[in-house]
């Protein structure tokens, strides 16, 4: 089974500031996909961003961007201009061999 | 569009009881999965299916059965409920293995 590690159980950020969530993974594959999902208190799982391993360019979605370092097997998420609505648990996920493996999650708190 | 529909949303069982968690999607997705979410552990894959009539085990399959008789439905059966199966269960589907998953709203299951 693939291993996805999120080393930060909790992160706190001031509104309008930037926060970076770390994620590392273990794989022997060269072709795979990485995702960040957001889970607010409503329990819904919401896709934030997706990265294809064969693409060197880092994915960006509005205020969310990733720093994908394939050799280091690192996939961090940067949230810029943080908003109160960004408060949630964030999960990093690795897709390969038909299976999606999740990290343990990072709880993000946004201070007004 | 309904997307992925899970029923029930909440359920309390006694140890030893059996039950089926229902999952239906109306997007004609071939790929469907069941996850459980426990505190501090992210989402773990229970079983998955790559099409009607085809299922396979995930990371934590013990105590659960699945079947996929139609493209739309992917029920998860607990054979003899145990307190260790207290969790939040998510069903997800996707059209292509590498595409983001669409998640249901989850079922909170408590086993006494």
Short mmCIF file of C-alpha atoms in Angstrom, two decimals:
data_model
loop_
_atom_site.label_atom_id
_atom_site.label_comp_id
_atom_site.label_asym_id
_atom_site.label_seq_id
_atom_site.Cartn_x
_atom_site.Cartn_y
_atom_site.Cartn_z
CA UNK A 1 0.00 0.00 0.00
CA UNK A 2 1.14 3.51 -0.73
CA UNK A 3 2.02 5.70 2.23
CA UNK A 4 0.98 9.33 2.41
CA UNK A 5 2.31 11.38 5.31
CA UNK A 6 1.01 14.69 6.53
CA UNK A 7 3.30 15.73 9.36
CA UNK A 8 1.26 18.70 10.58
CA UNK A 9 -1.86 17.67 12.52
CA UNK A 10 -2.89 21.32 12.94
CA UNK A 11 -2.03 24.66 11.39
CA UNK A 12 -3.26 28.13 12.27
CA UNK A 13 -3.20 31.15 9.98
CA UNK A 14 -4.26 34.78 10.24
CA UNK A 15 -6.92 35.88 7.81
CA UNK A 16 -5.37 37.22 4.57
CA UNK A 17 -2.06 35.50 5.33
CA UNK A 18 -0.52 32.44 3.66
CA UNK A 19 -0.22 28.93 5.03
CA UNK A 20 1.57 25.92 3.59
CA UNK A 21 0.57 22.33 4.31
CA UNK A 22 3.12 19.60 3.81
CA UNK A 23 2.64 16.16 2.30
CA UNK A 24 5.11 13.43 1.42
CA UNK A 25 4.41 10.08 -0.16
CA UNK A 26 6.13 6.85 -0.88
CA UNK A 27 5.94 5.18 -4.28
CA UNK A 28 8.01 3.28 -6.79
CA UNK A 29 5.75 4.32 -9.66
CA UNK A 30 6.62 7.02 -12.16
CA UNK A 31 3.09 7.75 -13.31
CA UNK A 32 0.53 8.70 -10.68
CA UNK A 33 -1.74 11.48 -9.53
CA UNK A 34 -1.86 13.59 -6.40
CA UNK A 35 -4.78 15.45 -4.89
CA UNK A 36 -5.65 17.78 -2.08
CA UNK A 37 -9.14 17.48 -0.65
CA UNK A 38 -10.86 19.82 1.79
CA UNK A 39 -13.31 18.60 4.41
CA UNK A 40 -15.23 21.35 6.21
CA UNK A 41 -17.33 20.62 9.31
CA UNK A 42 -20.19 19.64 6.99
CA UNK A 43 -18.19 16.45 6.34
CA UNK A 44 -18.27 16.88 2.56
CA UNK A 45 -15.10 15.95 0.68
CA UNK A 46 -14.27 18.73 -1.75
CA UNK A 47 -11.51 18.54 -4.35
CA UNK A 48 -9.10 21.46 -4.02
CA UNK A 49 -6.42 20.69 -6.55
CA UNK A 50 -5.04 17.86 -8.70
CA UNK A 51 -1.52 17.24 -9.97
CA UNK A 52 -0.39 14.77 -12.62
CA UNK A 53 3.05 13.36 -11.85
CA UNK A 54 4.23 13.55 -15.44
CA UNK A 55 3.60 17.30 -15.50
CA UNK A 56 6.42 19.36 -14.06
CA UNK A 57 4.34 22.51 -13.84
CA UNK A 58 2.77 23.05 -10.45
CA UNK A 59 -1.03 23.10 -10.44
CA UNK A 60 -2.88 26.24 -9.37
CA UNK A 61 -6.52 26.89 -8.59
CA UNK A 62 -7.24 30.49 -7.64
CA UNK A 63 -5.72 31.00 -4.16
CA UNK A 64 -4.53 27.40 -3.92
CA UNK A 65 -1.26 26.23 -5.40
CA UNK A 66 1.03 23.28 -4.96
CA UNK A 67 4.76 22.77 -4.84
CA UNK A 68 5.32 19.37 -6.44
CA UNK A 69 8.81 17.97 -6.00
CA UNK A 70 8.76 14.58 -7.71
CA UNK A 71 12.28 13.51 -6.80
CA UNK A 72 11.69 14.35 -3.17
CA UNK A 73 8.17 12.84 -3.28
CA UNK A 74 6.77 16.00 -1.79
CA UNK A 75 3.45 17.69 -2.57
CA UNK A 76 2.76 20.75 -0.43
CA UNK A 77 -0.34 22.96 -0.64
CA UNK A 78 -0.15 26.72 -0.30
CA UNK A 79 -3.26 28.68 0.60
CA UNK A 80 -2.80 32.37 -0.15
CA UNK A 81 -4.92 35.23 1.18
CA UNK A 82 -6.56 32.88 3.67
CA UNK A 83 -10.27 33.32 4.26
CA UNK A 84 -12.50 32.22 7.12
CA UNK A 85 -14.13 29.75 4.76
CA UNK A 86 -10.82 27.97 4.30
CA UNK A 87 -11.06 26.57 7.82
CA UNK A 88 -11.33 22.81 7.39
CA UNK A 89 -9.39 19.59 7.46
CA UNK A 90 -7.19 19.10 4.42
CA UNK A 91 -6.22 15.70 3.10
CA UNK A 92 -3.42 14.87 0.73
CA UNK A 93 -4.11 11.84 -1.48
CA UNK A 94 -2.09 9.67 -3.84
CA UNK A 95 -3.64 7.75 -6.72
CA UNK A 96 -2.00 4.73 -8.29
CA UNK A 97 -2.96 1.15 -9.20
CA UNK A 98 -6.68 1.98 -9.07
CA UNK A 99 -6.44 2.96 -5.41
CA UNK A 100 -6.52 6.30 -3.68
CA UNK A 101 -4.52 6.54 -0.44
CA UNK A 102 -5.05 9.41 1.99
CA UNK A 103 -2.87 11.08 4.57
CA UNK A 104 -4.12 11.56 8.12
CA UNK A 105 -5.11 15.16 7.46
CA UNK A 106 -4.21 18.65 8.66
CA UNK A 107 -6.73 20.81 10.47
CA UNK A 108 -6.49 24.43 9.36
CA UNK A 109 -7.80 27.15 11.64
CA UNK A 110 -8.19 30.69 10.30
CA UNK A 111 -7.96 33.54 12.84
CA UNK A 112 -10.02 36.66 12.15
CA UNK B 1 -27.88 16.24 -10.43
CA UNK B 2 -27.90 13.87 -7.49
CA UNK B 3 -24.26 12.77 -7.83
CA UNK B 4 -23.38 10.15 -5.22
CA UNK B 5 -26.16 9.35 -2.77
CA UNK B 6 -25.54 7.49 0.46
CA UNK B 7 -28.22 6.18 2.78
CA UNK B 8 -28.71 6.27 5.68
CA UNK B 9 -26.87 9.35 6.97
CA UNK B 10 -26.82 8.07 10.53
CA UNK B 11 -27.24 4.62 12.02
CA UNK B 12 -26.84 3.02 15.42
CA UNK B 13 -26.40 -0.75 15.61
CA UNK B 14 -25.90 -3.29 18.32
CA UNK B 15 -22.90 -5.59 18.25
CA UNK B 16 -23.60 -8.60 16.06
CA UNK B 17 -26.28 -6.98 13.93
CA UNK B 18 -25.89 -6.84 10.19
CA UNK B 19 -26.79 -4.02 7.86
CA UNK B 20 -26.22 -2.63 4.40
CA UNK B 21 -25.02 0.87 3.60
CA UNK B 22 -26.42 1.97 0.28
CA UNK B 23 -24.56 3.93 -2.36
CA UNK B 24 -25.92 5.03 -5.72
CA UNK B 25 -24.55 7.31 -8.41
CA UNK B 26 -26.26 8.68 -11.48
CA UNK B 27 -23.18 9.74 -13.44
CA UNK B 28 -22.53 6.42 -15.19
CA UNK B 29 -19.19 6.10 -13.43
CA UNK B 30 -17.44 2.75 -13.70
CA UNK B 31 -15.20 3.20 -10.69
CA UNK B 32 -16.66 3.18 -7.19
CA UNK B 33 -15.09 2.87 -3.75
CA UNK B 34 -15.94 2.65 -0.08
CA UNK B 35 -13.82 4.36 2.59
CA UNK B 36 -14.00 4.64 6.33
CA UNK B 37 -12.81 7.72 8.17
CA UNK B 38 -11.52 7.48 11.70
CA UNK B 39 -10.01 10.30 13.79
CA UNK B 40 -6.32 10.84 13.07
CA UNK B 41 -6.22 8.26 10.28
CA UNK B 42 -7.66 9.94 7.22
CA UNK B 43 -9.74 7.85 4.86
CA UNK B 44 -8.94 4.19 4.39
CA UNK B 45 -10.09 2.15 1.41
CA UNK B 46 -12.37 -0.78 2.28
CA UNK B 47 -13.42 -2.16 -1.11
CA UNK B 48 -13.53 -0.86 -4.63
CA UNK B 49 -15.03 -1.74 -8.00
CA UNK B 50 -13.85 -1.03 -11.53
CA UNK B 51 -17.15 -1.94 -13.13
CA UNK B 52 -20.31 -4.00 -12.78
CA UNK B 53 -19.49 -7.49 -11.58
CA UNK B 54 -15.91 -6.60 -10.58
CA UNK B 55 -14.86 -5.84 -7.01
CA UNK B 56 -11.63 -6.01 -5.08
CA UNK B 57 -10.35 -5.49 -1.56
CA UNK B 58 -8.77 -2.33 -0.31
CA UNK B 59 -6.69 -1.65 2.76
CA UNK B 60 -9.22 -2.66 5.45
CA UNK B 61 -11.71 -5.17 3.98
CA UNK B 62 -12.25 -7.49 6.95
CA UNK B 63 -15.83 -7.57 8.21
CA UNK B 64 -17.27 -6.02 5.06
CA UNK B 65 -18.73 -7.38 1.84
CA UNK B 66 -19.58 -5.61 -1.39
CA UNK B 67 -21.24 -6.45 -4.67
CA UNK B 68 -21.71 -4.54 -7.91
CA UNK B 69 -24.62 -5.91 -9.88
CA UNK B 70 -25.28 -2.62 -11.68
CA UNK B 71 -23.16 0.37 -12.67
CA UNK B 72 -25.25 2.64 -10.45
CA UNK B 73 -25.22 0.79 -7.12
CA UNK B 74 -22.43 -0.32 -4.82
CA UNK B 75 -23.76 -1.45 -1.43
CA UNK B 76 -21.51 -2.15 1.54
CA UNK B 77 -22.57 -4.90 3.92
CA UNK B 78 -21.50 -5.32 7.51
CA UNK B 79 -21.85 -8.99 8.27
CA UNK B 80 -21.71 -8.90 12.08
CA UNK B 81 -21.19 -5.40 13.42
CA UNK B 82 -18.39 -4.81 15.92
CA UNK B 83 -17.60 -1.68 17.96
CA UNK B 84 -14.35 -1.32 15.97
CA UNK B 85 -16.49 -0.59 12.92
CA UNK B 86 -17.82 2.60 14.46
CA UNK B 87 -16.78 5.18 11.90
CA UNK B 88 -17.89 7.54 9.18
CA UNK B 89 -18.26 5.76 5.85
CA UNK B 90 -17.86 7.44 2.49
CA UNK B 91 -18.79 6.14 -0.93
CA UNK B 92 -17.10 7.68 -3.96
CA UNK B 93 -17.21 7.31 -7.71
CA UNK B 94 -15.25 8.52 -10.70
CA UNK B 95 -15.43 8.16 -14.44
CA UNK B 96 -11.78 7.40 -14.96
CA UNK B 97 -9.19 5.96 -12.56
CA UNK B 98 -7.10 9.12 -12.55
CA UNK B 99 -9.93 11.61 -12.29
CA UNK B 100 -11.01 13.17 -8.99
CA UNK B 101 -13.55 11.24 -7.03
CA UNK B 102 -17.07 12.41 -6.34
CA UNK B 103 -17.90 11.69 -2.73
CA UNK B 104 -21.22 11.05 -1.05
CA UNK B 105 -22.09 12.94 2.12
CA UNK B 106 -21.08 10.05 4.36
CA UNK B 107 -22.81 7.74 6.81
CA UNK B 108 -22.05 8.04 10.51
CA UNK B 109 -22.28 4.55 11.98
CA UNK B 110 -22.14 3.82 15.69
CA UNK B 111 -21.99 0.29 17.03
CA UNK B 112 -22.76 -0.26 20.66
#
